[in-house]
CSV table of C-alpha atoms and ligand atoms in Angstrom, one decimal:
chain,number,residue,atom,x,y,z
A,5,UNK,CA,120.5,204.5,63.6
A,6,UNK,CA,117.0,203.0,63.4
A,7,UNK,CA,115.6,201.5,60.3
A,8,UNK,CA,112.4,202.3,58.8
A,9,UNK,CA,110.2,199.5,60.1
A,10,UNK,CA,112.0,199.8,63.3
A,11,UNK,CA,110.7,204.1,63.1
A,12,UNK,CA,107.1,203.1,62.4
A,13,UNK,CA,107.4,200.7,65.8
A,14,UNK,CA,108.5,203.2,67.6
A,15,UNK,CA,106.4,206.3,66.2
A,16,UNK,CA,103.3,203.7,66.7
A,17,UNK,CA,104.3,202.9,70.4
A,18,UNK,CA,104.7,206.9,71.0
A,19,UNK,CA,100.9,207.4,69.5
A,20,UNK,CA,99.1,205.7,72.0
A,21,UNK,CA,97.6,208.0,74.6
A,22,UNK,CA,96.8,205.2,77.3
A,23,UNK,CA,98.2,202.4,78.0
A,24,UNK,CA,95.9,199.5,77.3
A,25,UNK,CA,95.5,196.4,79.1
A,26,UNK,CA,96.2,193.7,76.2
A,27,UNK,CA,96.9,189.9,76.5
A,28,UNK,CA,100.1,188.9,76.5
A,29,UNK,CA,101.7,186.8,74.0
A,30,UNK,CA,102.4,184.2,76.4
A,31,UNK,CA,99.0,183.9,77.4
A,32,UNK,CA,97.0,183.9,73.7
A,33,UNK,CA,99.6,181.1,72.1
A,34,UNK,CA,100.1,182.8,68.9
A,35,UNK,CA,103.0,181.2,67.4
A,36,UNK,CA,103.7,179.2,64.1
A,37,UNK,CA,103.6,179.8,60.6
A,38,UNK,CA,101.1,181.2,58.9
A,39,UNK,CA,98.8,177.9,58.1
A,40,UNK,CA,99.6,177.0,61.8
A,41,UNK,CA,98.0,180.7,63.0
A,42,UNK,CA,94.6,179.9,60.4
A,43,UNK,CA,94.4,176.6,61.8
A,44,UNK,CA,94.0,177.7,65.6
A,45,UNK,CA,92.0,180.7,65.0
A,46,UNK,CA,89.1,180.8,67.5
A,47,UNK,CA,85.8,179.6,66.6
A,48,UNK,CA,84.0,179.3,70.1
A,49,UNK,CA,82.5,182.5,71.5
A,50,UNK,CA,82.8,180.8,74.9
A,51,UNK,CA,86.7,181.0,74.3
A,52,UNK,CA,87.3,184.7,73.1
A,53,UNK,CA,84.9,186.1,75.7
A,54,UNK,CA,87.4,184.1,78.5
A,55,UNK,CA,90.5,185.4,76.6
A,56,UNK,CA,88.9,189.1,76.8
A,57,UNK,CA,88.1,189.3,80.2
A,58,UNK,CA,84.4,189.4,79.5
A,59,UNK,CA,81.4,189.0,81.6
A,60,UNK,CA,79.7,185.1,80.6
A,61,UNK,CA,76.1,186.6,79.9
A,62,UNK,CA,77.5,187.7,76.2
A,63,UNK,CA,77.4,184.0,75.4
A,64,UNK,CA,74.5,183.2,74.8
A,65,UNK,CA,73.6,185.9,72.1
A,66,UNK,CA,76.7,185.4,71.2
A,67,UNK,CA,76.2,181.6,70.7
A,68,UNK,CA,73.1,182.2,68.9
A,69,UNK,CA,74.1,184.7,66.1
A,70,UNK,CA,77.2,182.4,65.7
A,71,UNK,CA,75.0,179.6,64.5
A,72,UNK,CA,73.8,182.0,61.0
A,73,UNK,CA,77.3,183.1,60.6
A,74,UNK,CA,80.3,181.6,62.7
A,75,UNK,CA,82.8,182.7,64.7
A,76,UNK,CA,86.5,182.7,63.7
A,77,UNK,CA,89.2,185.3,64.7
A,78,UNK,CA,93.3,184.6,64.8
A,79,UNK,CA,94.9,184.7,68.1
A,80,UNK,CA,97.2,187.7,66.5
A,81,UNK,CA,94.0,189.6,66.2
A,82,UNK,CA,92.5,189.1,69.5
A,83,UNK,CA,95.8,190.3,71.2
A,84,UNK,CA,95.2,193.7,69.8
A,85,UNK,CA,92.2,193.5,72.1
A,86,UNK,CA,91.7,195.3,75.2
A,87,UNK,CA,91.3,192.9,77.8
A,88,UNK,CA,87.6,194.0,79.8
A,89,UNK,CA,86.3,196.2,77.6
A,90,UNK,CA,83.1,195.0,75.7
A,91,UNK,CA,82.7,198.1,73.4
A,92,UNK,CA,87.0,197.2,72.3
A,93,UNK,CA,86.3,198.2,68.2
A,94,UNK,CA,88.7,195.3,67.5
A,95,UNK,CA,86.4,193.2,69.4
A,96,UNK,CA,82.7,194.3,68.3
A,97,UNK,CA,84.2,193.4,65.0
A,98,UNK,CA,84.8,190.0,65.3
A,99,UNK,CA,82.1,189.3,68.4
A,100,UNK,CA,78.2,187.8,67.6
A,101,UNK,CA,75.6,189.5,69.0
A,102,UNK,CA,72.2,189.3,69.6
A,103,UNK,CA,71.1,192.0,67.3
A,104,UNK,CA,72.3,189.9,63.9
A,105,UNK,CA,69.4,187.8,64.1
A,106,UNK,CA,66.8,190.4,63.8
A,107,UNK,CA,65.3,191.1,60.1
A,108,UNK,CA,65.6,194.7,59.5
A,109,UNK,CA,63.8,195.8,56.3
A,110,UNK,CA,66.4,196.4,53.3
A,111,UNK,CA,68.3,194.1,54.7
A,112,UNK,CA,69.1,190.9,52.6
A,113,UNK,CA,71.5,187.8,51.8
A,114,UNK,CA,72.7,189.2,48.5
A,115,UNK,CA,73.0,193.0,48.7
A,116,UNK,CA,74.6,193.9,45.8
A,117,UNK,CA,73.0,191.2,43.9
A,118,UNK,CA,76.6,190.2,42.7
A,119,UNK,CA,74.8,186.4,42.3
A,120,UNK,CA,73.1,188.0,38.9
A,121,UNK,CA,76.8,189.1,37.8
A,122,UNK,CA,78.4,185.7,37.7
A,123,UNK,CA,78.6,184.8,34.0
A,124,UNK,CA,80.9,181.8,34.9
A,125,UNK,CA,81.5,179.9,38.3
A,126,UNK,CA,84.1,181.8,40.5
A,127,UNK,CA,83.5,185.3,38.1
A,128,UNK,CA,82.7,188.2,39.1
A,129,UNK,CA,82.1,191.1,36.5
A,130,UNK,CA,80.2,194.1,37.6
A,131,UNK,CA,82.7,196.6,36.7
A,132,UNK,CA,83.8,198.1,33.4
A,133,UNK,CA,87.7,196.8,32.2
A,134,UNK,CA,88.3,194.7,35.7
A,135,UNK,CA,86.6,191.7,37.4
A,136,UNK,CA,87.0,189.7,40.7
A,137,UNK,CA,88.0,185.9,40.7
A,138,UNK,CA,86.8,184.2,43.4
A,139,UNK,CA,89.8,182.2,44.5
A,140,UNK,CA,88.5,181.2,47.9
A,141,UNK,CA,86.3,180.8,50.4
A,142,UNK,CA,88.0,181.2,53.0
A,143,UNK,CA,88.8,184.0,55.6
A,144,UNK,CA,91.2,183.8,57.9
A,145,UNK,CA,88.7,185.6,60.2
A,146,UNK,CA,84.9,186.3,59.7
A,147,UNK,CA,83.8,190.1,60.0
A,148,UNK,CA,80.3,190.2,61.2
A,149,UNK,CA,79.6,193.2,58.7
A,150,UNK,CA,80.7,191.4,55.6
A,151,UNK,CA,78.6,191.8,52.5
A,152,UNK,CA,79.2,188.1,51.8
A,153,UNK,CA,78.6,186.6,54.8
A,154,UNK,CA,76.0,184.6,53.2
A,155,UNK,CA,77.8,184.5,49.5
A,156,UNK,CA,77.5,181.1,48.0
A,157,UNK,CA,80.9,180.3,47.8
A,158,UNK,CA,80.3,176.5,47.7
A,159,UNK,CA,78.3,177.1,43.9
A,160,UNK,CA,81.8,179.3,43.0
A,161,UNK,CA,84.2,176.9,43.7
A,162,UNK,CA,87.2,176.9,41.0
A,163,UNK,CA,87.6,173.8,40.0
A,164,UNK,CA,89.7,172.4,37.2
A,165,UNK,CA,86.8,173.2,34.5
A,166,UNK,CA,85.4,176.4,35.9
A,167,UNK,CA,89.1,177.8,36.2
A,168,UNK,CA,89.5,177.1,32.3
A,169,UNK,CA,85.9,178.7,32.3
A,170,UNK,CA,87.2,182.0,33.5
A,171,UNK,CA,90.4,181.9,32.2
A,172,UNK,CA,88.8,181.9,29.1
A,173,UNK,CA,85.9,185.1,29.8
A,174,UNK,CA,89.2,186.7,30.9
A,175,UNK,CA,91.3,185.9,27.4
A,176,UNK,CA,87.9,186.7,25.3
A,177,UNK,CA,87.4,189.8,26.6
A,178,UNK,CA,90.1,192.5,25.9
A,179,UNK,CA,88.6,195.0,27.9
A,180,UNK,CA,89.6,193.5,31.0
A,181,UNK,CA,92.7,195.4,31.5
A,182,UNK,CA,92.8,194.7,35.3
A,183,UNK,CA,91.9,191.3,37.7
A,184,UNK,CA,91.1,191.8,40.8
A,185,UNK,CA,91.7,188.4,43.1
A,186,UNK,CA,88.8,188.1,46.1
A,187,UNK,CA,87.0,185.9,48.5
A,188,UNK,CA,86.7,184.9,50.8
A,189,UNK,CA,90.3,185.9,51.4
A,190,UNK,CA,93.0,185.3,48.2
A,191,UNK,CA,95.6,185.2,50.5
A,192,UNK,CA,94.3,182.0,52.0
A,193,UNK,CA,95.8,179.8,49.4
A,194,UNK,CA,99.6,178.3,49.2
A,195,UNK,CA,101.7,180.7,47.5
A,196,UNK,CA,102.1,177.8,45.1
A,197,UNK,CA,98.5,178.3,44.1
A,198,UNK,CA,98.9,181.9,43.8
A,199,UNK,CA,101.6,181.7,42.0
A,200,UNK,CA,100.2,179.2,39.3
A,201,UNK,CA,97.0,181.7,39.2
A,202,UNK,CA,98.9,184.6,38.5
A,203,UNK,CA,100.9,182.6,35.7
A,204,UNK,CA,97.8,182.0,33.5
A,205,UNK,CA,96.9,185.4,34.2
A,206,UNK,CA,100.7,186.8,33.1
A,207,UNK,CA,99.8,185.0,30.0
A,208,UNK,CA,97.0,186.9,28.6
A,209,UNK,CA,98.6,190.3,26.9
A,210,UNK,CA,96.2,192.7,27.7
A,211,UNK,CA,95.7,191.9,31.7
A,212,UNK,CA,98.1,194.5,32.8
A,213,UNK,CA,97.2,194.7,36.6
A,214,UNK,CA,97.0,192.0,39.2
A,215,UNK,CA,94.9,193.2,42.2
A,216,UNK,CA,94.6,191.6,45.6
A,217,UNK,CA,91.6,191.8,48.4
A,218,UNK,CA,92.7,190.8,51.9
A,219,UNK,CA,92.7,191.0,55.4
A,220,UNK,CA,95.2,188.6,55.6
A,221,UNK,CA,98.2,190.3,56.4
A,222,UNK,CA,96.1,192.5,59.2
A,223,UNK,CA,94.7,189.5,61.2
A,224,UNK,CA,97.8,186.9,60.9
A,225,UNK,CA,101.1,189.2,59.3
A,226,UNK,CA,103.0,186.1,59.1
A,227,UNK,CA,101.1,185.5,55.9
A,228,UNK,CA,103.5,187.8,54.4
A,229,UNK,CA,106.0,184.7,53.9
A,230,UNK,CA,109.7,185.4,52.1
A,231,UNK,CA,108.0,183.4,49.2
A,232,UNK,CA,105.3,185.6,48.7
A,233,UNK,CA,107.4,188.8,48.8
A,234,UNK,CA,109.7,187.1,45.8
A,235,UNK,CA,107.1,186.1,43.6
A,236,UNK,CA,105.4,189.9,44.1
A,237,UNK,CA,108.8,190.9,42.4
A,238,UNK,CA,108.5,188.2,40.0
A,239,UNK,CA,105.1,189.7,38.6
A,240,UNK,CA,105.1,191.1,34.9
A,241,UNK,CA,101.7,192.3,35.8
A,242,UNK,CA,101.5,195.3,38.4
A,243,UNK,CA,100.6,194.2,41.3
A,244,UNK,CA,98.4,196.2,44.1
A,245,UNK,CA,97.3,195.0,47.3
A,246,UNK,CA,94.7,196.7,48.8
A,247,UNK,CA,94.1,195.7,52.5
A,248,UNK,CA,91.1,195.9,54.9
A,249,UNK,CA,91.6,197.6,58.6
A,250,UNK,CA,89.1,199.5,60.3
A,251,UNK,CA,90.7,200.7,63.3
A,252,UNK,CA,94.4,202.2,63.8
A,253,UNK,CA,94.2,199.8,66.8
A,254,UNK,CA,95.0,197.0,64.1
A,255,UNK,CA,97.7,198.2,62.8
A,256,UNK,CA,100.6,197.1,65.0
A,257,UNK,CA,104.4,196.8,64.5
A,258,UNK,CA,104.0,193.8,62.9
A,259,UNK,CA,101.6,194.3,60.5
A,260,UNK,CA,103.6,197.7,60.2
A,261,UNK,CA,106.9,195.4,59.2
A,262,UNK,CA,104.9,193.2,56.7
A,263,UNK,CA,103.5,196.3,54.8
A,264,UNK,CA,106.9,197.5,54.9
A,265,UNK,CA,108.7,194.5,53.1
A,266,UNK,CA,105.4,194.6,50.4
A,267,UNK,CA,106.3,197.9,49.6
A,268,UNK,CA,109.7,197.2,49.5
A,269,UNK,CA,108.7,194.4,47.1
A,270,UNK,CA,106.6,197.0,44.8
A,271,UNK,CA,103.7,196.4,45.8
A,272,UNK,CA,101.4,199.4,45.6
A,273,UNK,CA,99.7,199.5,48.7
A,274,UNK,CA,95.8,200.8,49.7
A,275,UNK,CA,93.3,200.4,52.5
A,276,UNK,CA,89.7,199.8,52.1
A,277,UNK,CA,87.8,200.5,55.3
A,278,UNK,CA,83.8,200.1,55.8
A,279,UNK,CA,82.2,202.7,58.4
A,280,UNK,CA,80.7,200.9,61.4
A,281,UNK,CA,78.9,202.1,64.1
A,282,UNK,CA,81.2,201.8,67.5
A,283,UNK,CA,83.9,201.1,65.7
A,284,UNK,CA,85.5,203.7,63.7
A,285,UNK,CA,82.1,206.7,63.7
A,286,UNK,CA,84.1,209.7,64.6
A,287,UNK,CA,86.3,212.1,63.0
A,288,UNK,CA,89.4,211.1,65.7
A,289,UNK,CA,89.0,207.4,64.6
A,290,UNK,CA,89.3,207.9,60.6
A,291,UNK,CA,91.9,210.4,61.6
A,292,UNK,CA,94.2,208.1,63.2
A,293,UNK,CA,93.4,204.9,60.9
A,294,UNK,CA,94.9,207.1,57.7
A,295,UNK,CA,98.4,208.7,60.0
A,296,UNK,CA,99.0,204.7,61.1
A,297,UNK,CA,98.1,204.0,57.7
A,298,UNK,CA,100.3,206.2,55.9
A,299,UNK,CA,103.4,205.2,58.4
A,300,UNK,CA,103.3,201.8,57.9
A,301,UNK,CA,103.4,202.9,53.9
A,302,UNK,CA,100.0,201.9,53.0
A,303,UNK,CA,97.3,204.7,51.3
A,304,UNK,CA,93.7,205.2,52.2
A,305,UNK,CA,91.6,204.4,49.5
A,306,UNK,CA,87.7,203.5,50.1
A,307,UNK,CA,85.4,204.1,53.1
A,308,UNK,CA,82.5,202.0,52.3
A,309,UNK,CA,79.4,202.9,53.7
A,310,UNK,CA,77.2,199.9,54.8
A,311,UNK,CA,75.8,197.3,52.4
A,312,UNK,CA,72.9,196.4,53.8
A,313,UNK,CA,73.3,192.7,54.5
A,314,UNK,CA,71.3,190.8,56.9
A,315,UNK,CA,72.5,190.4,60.3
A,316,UNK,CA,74.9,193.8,59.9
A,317,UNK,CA,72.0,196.6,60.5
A,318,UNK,CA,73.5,197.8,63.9
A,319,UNK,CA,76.3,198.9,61.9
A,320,UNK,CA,75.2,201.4,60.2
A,321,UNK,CA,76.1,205.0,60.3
A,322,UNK,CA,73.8,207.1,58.7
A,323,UNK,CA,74.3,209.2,55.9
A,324,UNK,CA,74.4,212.9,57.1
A,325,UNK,CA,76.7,211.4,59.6
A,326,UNK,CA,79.1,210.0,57.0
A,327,UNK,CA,79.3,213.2,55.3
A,328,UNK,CA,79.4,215.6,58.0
A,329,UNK,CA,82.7,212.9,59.4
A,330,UNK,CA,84.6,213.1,56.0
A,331,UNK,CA,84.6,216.1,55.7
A,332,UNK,CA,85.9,216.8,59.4
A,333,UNK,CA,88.9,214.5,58.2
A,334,UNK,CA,89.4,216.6,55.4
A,335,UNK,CA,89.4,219.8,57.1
A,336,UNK,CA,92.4,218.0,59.3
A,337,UNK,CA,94.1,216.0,56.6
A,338,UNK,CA,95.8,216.5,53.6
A,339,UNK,CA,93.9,214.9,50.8
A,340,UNK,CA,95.8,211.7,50.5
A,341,UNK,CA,95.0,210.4,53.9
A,342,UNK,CA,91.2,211.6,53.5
A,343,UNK,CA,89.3,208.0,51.2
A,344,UNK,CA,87.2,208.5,49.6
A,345,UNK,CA,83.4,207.6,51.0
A,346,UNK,CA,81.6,205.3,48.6
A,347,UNK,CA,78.5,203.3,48.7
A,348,UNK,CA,78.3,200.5,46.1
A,349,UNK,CA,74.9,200.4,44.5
A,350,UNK,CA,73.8,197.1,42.3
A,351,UNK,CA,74.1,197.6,38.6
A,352,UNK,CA,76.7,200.4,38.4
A,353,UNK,CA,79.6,199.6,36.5
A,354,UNK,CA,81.8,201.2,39.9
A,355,UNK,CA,81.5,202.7,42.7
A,356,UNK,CA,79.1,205.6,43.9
A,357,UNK,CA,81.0,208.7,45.5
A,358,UNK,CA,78.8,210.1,48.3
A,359,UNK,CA,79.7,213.9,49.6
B,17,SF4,S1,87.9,189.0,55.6
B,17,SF4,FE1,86.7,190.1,54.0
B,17,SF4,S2,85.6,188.6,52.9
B,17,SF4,FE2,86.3,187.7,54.9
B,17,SF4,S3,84.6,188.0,56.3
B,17,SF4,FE3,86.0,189.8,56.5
B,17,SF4,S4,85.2,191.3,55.2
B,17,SF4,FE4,84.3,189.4,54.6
């Protein structure tokens, strides 16, 4: 008899068409805990490109764009990598190129102008009955599409007074029925800090709904510690993680095991995905990303369109090309695996559905 988690590693191992040439484990020196794996991430482009197999003239683009934004990716992540292939959409997520430093009209540091809906240090309220705490600014690996690549996240530090700060918006404003922890990435901080963060928030009667943002437990699983699966089943508040993958390729058994014990724990469990241009454009791709998905017990939620931040144009997908994709995954899906495609337009109070 095979257990659940041990079904998703062998349904995922039967799914792959080719064989792909990856590093092995040997090799890339992933080992240690958690902090251990976000300590050794790779931050020199000279480095991944010799881990990859890939050809030297990448460096020096690669060097240059790191210098606006920098480099960082776990050694977990990179061995999902194929070793020689430059166009890997594991890879071009992760990799600097040459084309971030051009200025593309539209294209800005603040795209959603979420630095004009930040009543208090660290506080985030754009949407009606929910808002986003800024507990860190700190990824464990930095996505060269990100919306906040150039967020000020040293002006939203939480310190000792701005935490009271937003504790109190939070406890003023009854509305807020749901919080919604971001980053940078929450799951950077001790469990001990998360747990102290979601104590004040189990204190305040009408907060019913404890939300997490991370790519944590896709780049480095081990973040998913014993100790953060007990104090998950500790919450009063109902607690929802919603992940970030992009590609089925990241989705391996052991990010299929750590979703598994999360949803053991009670933890409802979403993906948010942003369409990018030789990553996941085509039907096949979004396909597979919500069946991996779905085994590994996780939901599709959003795909984001683009936000048009600086340094991220060679990304995009445009939109006749988004809708014409969705709708091929929902002419091969049943509704749950097909998200739903959003773009997020400053000053709405949510999300804007695009079809
Ligand atoms: S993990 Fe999230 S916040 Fe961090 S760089 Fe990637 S997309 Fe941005």
């Amino acid at each position: 008899m095979i257990t659940r988690s041990e079904g998703f590693v062998q349904s995922r191992v039967q799914s792959r068409t080719q064989p792909r040439a990856q590093i092995s484990t040997q090799t890339i020196g992933n080992s240690g805990c958690w902090q251990e794996q976000l300590a050794g991430a790779i931050t020199s482009p000279e480095q991944l490109l010799a881990m990859v197999q890939l050809s030297p003239e990448l460096l020096s683009p690669a060097l240059k764009a790191s210098r606006e934004f920098p480099l960082r990716v776990p050694r977990a992540y990179i061995h999902r990598m194929e070793l020689g292939n430059p166009h890997d959409p594991l890879l071009r997520q992760v990799l600097p190129v040459g084309e971030e430093c051009q200025h593309i009209e539209g294209y800005g540091l603040d795209p959603l102008a979420e630095q004009s809906q930040n009543p208090t240090d660290g506080v985030i309220h754009k949407y009606h009955g929910r808002l986003l705490l800024i507990v860190s600014g700190a990824c464990a690996v930095n996505c060269r599409f990100c919306f906040r690549r150039h967020f000020p996240y040293q002006d939203n530090r939480l310190d000792r007074d701005s935490w009271r700060n937003a504790i109190e918006y939070i406890r003023a404003d009854t509305t807020i029925k749901e919080v919604i922890l971001s980053g940078g990435d929450p799951l950077a901080n001790s469990d001990r800090r998360l747990a102290n963060i979601a104590a004040e928030l189990n204190a305040i009667d009408h907060v019913a709904t404890l939300r997490i943002h991370t790519r944590l437990p896709v780049v480095i699983p081990d973040r998913v510690t014993d100790e953060l699966i007990n104090w998950f089943a500790r919450q009063r508040l109902q607690p929802v993680m919603v992940i970030h993958a992009n590609h089925a390729n990241e989705i391996d058994d052991r990010v299929g095991q750590a979703m598994f014990r999360l949803k053991q724990a009670g933890v409802t469990l979403l993906n948010q995905a942003v369409l990018l241009k030789g990553v996941n454009d085509s039907a096949s791709a979004l396909i597979q990303l919500g069946e991996v998905l779905f085994k590994a017990g996780v939901l599709p939620y959003y795909l984001h369109l683009l936000d048009p931040v600086h340094g991220a144009a060679h990304f995009d997908v445009p939109d006749v090309k988004a809708t014409r994709l969705i709708k091929e995954v929902m002419a091969h899906c049943p509704g749950y695996l097909v998200p739903r495609l959003v773009r997020e337009i400053p000053g709405r109070p949510g999300k804007t559905w695009v079809s």
